[in-house]
Short mmCIF file of C-alpha atoms in Angstrom, two decimals:
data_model
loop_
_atom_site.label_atom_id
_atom_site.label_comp_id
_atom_site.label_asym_id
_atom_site.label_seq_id
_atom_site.Cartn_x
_atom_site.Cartn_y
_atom_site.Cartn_z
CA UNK W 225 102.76 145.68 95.67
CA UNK W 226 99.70 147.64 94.25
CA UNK W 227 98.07 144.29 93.83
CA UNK W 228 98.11 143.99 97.39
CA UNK W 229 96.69 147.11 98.24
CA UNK W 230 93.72 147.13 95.99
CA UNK W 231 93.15 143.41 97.05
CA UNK W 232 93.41 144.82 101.18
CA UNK W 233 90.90 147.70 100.21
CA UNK W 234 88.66 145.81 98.25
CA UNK W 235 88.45 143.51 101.63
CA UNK W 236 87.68 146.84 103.95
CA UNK W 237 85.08 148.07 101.47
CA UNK W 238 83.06 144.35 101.16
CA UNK W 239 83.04 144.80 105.15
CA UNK W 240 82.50 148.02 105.72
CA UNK W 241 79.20 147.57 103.58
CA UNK W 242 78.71 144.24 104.82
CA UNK W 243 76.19 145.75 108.37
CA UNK W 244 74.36 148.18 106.16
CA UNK W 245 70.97 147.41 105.23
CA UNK W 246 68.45 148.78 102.50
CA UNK W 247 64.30 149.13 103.14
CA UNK W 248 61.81 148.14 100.73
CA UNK W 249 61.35 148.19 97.55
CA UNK W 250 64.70 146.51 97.97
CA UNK W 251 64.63 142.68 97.90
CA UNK W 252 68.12 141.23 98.26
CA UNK W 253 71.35 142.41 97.83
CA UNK W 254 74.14 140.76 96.42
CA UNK W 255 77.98 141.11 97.17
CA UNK W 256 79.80 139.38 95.16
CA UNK W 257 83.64 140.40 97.12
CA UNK W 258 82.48 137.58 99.09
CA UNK W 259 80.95 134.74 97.16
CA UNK W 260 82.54 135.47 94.12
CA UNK W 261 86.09 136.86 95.62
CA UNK W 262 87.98 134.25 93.62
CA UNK W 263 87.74 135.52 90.44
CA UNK W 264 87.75 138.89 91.93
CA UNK W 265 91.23 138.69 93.48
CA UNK W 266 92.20 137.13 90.19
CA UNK W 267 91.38 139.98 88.70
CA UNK W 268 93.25 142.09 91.08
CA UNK W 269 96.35 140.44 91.24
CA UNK W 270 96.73 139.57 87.19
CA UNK W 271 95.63 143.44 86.07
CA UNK W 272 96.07 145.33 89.07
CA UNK W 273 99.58 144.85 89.70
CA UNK W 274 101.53 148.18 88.56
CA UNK W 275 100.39 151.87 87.18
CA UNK W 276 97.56 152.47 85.22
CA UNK W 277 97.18 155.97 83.39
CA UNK W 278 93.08 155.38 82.71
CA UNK W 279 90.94 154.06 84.91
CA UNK W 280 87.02 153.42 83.69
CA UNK W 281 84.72 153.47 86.79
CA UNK W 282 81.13 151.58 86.43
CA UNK W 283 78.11 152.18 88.71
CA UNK W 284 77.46 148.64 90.07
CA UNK W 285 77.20 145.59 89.32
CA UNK W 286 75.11 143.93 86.66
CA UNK W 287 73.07 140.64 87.39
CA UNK W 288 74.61 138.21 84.62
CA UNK W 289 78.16 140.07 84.66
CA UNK W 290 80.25 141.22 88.12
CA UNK W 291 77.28 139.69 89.84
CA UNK W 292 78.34 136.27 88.06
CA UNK W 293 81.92 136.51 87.61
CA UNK W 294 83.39 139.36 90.36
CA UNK W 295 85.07 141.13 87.33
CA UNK W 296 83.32 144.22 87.02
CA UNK W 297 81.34 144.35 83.81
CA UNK W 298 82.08 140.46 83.81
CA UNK W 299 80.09 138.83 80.71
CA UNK W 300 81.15 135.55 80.85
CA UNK W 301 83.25 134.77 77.57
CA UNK W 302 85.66 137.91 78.40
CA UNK W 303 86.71 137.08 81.70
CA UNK W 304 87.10 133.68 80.87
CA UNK W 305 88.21 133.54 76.81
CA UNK W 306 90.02 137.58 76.83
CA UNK W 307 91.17 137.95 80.41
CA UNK W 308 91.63 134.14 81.36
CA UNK W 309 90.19 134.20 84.46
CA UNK W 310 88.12 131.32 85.98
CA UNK W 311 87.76 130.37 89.29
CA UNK W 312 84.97 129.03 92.14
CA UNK W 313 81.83 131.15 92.65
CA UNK W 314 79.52 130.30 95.62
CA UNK W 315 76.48 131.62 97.19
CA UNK W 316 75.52 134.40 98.65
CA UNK W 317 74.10 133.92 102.21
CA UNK W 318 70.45 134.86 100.82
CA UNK W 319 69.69 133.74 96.80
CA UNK W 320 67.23 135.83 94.87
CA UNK W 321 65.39 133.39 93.74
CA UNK W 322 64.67 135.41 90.14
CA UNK W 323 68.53 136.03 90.16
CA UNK W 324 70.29 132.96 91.02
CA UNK W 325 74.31 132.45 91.15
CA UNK W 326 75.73 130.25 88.40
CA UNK W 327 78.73 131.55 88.20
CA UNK W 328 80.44 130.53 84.93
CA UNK W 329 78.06 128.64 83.85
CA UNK W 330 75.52 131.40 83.76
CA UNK W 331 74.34 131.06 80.02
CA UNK W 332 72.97 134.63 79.95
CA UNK W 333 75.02 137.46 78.11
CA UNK W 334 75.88 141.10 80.02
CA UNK W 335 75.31 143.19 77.18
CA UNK W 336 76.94 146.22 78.77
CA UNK W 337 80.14 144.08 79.44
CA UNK W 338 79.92 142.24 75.70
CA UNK W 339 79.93 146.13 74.77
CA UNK W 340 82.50 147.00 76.92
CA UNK W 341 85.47 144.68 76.91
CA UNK W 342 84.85 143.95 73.03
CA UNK W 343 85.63 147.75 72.29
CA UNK W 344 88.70 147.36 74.00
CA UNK W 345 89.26 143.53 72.75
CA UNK W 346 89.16 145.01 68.98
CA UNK W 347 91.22 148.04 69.62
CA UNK W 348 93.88 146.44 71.50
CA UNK W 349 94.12 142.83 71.03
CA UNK W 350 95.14 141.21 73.94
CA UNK W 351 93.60 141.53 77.24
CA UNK W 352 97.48 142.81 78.50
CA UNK W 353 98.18 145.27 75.69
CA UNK W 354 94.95 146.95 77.20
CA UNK W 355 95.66 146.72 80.95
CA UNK W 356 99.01 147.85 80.18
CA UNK W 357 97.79 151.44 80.39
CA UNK W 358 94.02 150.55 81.65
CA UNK W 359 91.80 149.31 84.44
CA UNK W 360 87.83 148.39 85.01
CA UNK W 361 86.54 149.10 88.62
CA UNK W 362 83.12 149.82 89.95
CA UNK W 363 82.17 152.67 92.02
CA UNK W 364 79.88 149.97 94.35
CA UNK W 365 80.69 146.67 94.76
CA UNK W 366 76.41 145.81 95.56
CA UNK W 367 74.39 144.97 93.29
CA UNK W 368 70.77 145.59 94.35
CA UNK W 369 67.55 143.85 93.21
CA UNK W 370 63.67 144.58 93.47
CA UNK W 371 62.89 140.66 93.31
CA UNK W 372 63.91 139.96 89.63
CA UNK W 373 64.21 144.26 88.60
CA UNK W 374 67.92 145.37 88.70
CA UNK W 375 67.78 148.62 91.00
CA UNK W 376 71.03 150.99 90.59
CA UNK W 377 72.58 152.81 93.93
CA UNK W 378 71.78 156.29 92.81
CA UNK W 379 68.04 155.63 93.12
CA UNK W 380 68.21 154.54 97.03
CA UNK W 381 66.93 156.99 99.55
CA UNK W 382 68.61 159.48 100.65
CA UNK W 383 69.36 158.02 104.31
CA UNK W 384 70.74 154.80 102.69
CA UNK W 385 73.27 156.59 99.63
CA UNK W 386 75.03 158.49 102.51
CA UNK W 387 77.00 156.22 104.54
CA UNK W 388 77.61 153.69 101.18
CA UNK W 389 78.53 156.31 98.96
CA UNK W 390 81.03 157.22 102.49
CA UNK W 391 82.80 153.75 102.03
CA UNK W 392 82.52 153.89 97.96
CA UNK W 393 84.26 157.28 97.84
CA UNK W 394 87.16 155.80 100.45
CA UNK W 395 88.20 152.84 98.44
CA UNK W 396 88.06 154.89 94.81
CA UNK W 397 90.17 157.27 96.92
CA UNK W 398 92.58 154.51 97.58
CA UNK W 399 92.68 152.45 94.45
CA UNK W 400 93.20 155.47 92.16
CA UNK W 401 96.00 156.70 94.57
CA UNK W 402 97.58 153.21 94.12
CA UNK W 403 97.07 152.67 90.26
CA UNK W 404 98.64 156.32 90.21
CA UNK W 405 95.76 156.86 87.36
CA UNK W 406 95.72 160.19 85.25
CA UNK W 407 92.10 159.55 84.17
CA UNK W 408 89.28 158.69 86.04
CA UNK W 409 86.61 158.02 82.90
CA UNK W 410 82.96 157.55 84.03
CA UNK W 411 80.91 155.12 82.01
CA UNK W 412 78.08 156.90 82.34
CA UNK W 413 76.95 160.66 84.11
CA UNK W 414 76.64 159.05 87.68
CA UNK W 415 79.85 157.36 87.72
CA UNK W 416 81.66 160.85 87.07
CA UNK W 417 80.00 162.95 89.48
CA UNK W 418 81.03 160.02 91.91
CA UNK W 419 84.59 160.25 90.86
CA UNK W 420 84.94 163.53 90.83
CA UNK W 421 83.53 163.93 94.61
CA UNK W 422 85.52 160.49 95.55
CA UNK W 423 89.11 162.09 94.35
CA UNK W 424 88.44 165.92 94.48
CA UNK W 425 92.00 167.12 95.15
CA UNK W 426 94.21 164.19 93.70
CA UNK W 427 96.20 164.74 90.47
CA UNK W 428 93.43 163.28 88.09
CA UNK W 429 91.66 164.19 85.28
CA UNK W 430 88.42 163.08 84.69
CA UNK W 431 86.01 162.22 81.64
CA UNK W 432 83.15 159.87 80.54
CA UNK W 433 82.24 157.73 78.19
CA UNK W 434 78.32 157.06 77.41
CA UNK W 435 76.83 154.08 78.90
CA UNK W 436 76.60 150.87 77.24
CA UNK W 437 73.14 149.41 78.27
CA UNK W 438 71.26 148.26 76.40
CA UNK W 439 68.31 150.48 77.80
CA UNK W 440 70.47 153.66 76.49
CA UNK W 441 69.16 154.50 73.07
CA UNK W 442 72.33 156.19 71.86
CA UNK W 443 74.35 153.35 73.08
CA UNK W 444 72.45 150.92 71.11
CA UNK W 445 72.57 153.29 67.66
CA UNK W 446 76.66 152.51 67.98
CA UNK W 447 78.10 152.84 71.41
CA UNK W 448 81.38 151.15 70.41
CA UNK W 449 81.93 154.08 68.00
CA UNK W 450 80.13 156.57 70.21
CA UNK W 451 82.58 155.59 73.08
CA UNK W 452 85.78 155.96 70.87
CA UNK W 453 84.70 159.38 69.80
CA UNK W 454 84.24 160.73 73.12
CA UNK W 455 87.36 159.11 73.96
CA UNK W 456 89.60 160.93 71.33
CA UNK W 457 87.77 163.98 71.93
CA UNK W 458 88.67 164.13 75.33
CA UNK W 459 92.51 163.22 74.39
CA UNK W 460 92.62 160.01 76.29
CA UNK W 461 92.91 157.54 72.91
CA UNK W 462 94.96 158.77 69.79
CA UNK W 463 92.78 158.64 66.62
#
């Protein structure tokens, strides 16, 4: 079953990350394919489990979304109200103390996930009638803090981005292969240049779609709109 496979990869990629570490100014680092694989698998197995033409790719985690939930983009309500996924979230072996783990019951908002899944809540409906023909990964599973400042994978050294963008390129490699996806869509620049390196020689296209942080100007003039624009444009949605 695809299911399975994505589930077995997403297992070789939390441990082949798992002995790598990361120098100052980086503080903790948080994998949540191990204290939050619950949900995660959840997630697998209910939306994972046949052919997806489109597959959006994130960067990494965000601290009150994936890093909550282990849905990628993962504010709260949507996994839990749209997707119906809920399930036990523990600890990671070392807390940031400015970034705790509350799971579910984290009552802060992941603006780029509110963004994200309620484009594709008001276009399609359900949460099936979209993963009918769609899926949500990340590109890297870590998310990375300096103490209570989110810090983003591109901006590690040089040393550190080559073996983890090694294992990152691997598993997109394998779940794209599995989903048999047509579209690999970037939300955001970074996220395409790493799926275009990741699955250079598959049968994909690929695209992008402008962020949806809230620290994007554009994306907070509209994104919702924005991100359906670029999407017809690049003939992935129908008008």
């Amino acid at each position: 079953m695809i299911a399975d496979t994505l589930i077995a990869a997403a297992r070789t990629l939390s441990e082949a990350l798992a002995p790598m570490r990361f120098a100052a100014p980086i503080t903790h680092v948080y994998d949540p394919l191990t204290y939050a694989w619950a949900p995660h698998e959840l997630y697998l197995r209910r939306f994972g489990n046949a052919p997806r033409r489109v597959v959006f790719l994130g960067m990494n985690p965000g601290p009150f979304g994936m890093v909550q939930t282990g849905v990628p983009f993962g504010e709260i309500a949507a996994v839990r109200d749209w997707m119906g996924i809920e399930a036990a979230v523990t600890k990671p072996p070392v807390e940031n103390p400015a970034r705790p783990i509350e799971g579910f019951a984290c009552p802060r908002s992941e603006v780029s996930g509110r963004r994200l899944w309620g484009l594709f809540a008001e276009r399609f409906g359900a949460a099936d009638d979209f993963f009918a023909d769609h899926f949500v990964a990340n590109y890297c599973p870590l998310a990375f803090f300096e103490g209570g400042r989110n810090a983003t994978p591109d901006k590690l050294p040089a040393a550190e981005q080559v073996p983890l963008l090694a294992a990152c390129d691997a598993h997109l490699r394998t779940l794209v292969e599995a989903l048999q996806a047509e579209w690999v869509i970037g939300v955001g620049a970074w996220s395409e240049t790493r799926a275009r390196a990741a699955c250079a020689g598959l049968s994909v296209r690929f695209g992008r779609v402008l962020h949806p942080s809230p620290a994007s100007p554009a994306a907070n003039r509209g994104w919702s709109a924005a991100a359906t624009k670029q999407l017809v444009e690049q003939g992935i949605w129908h008008a």
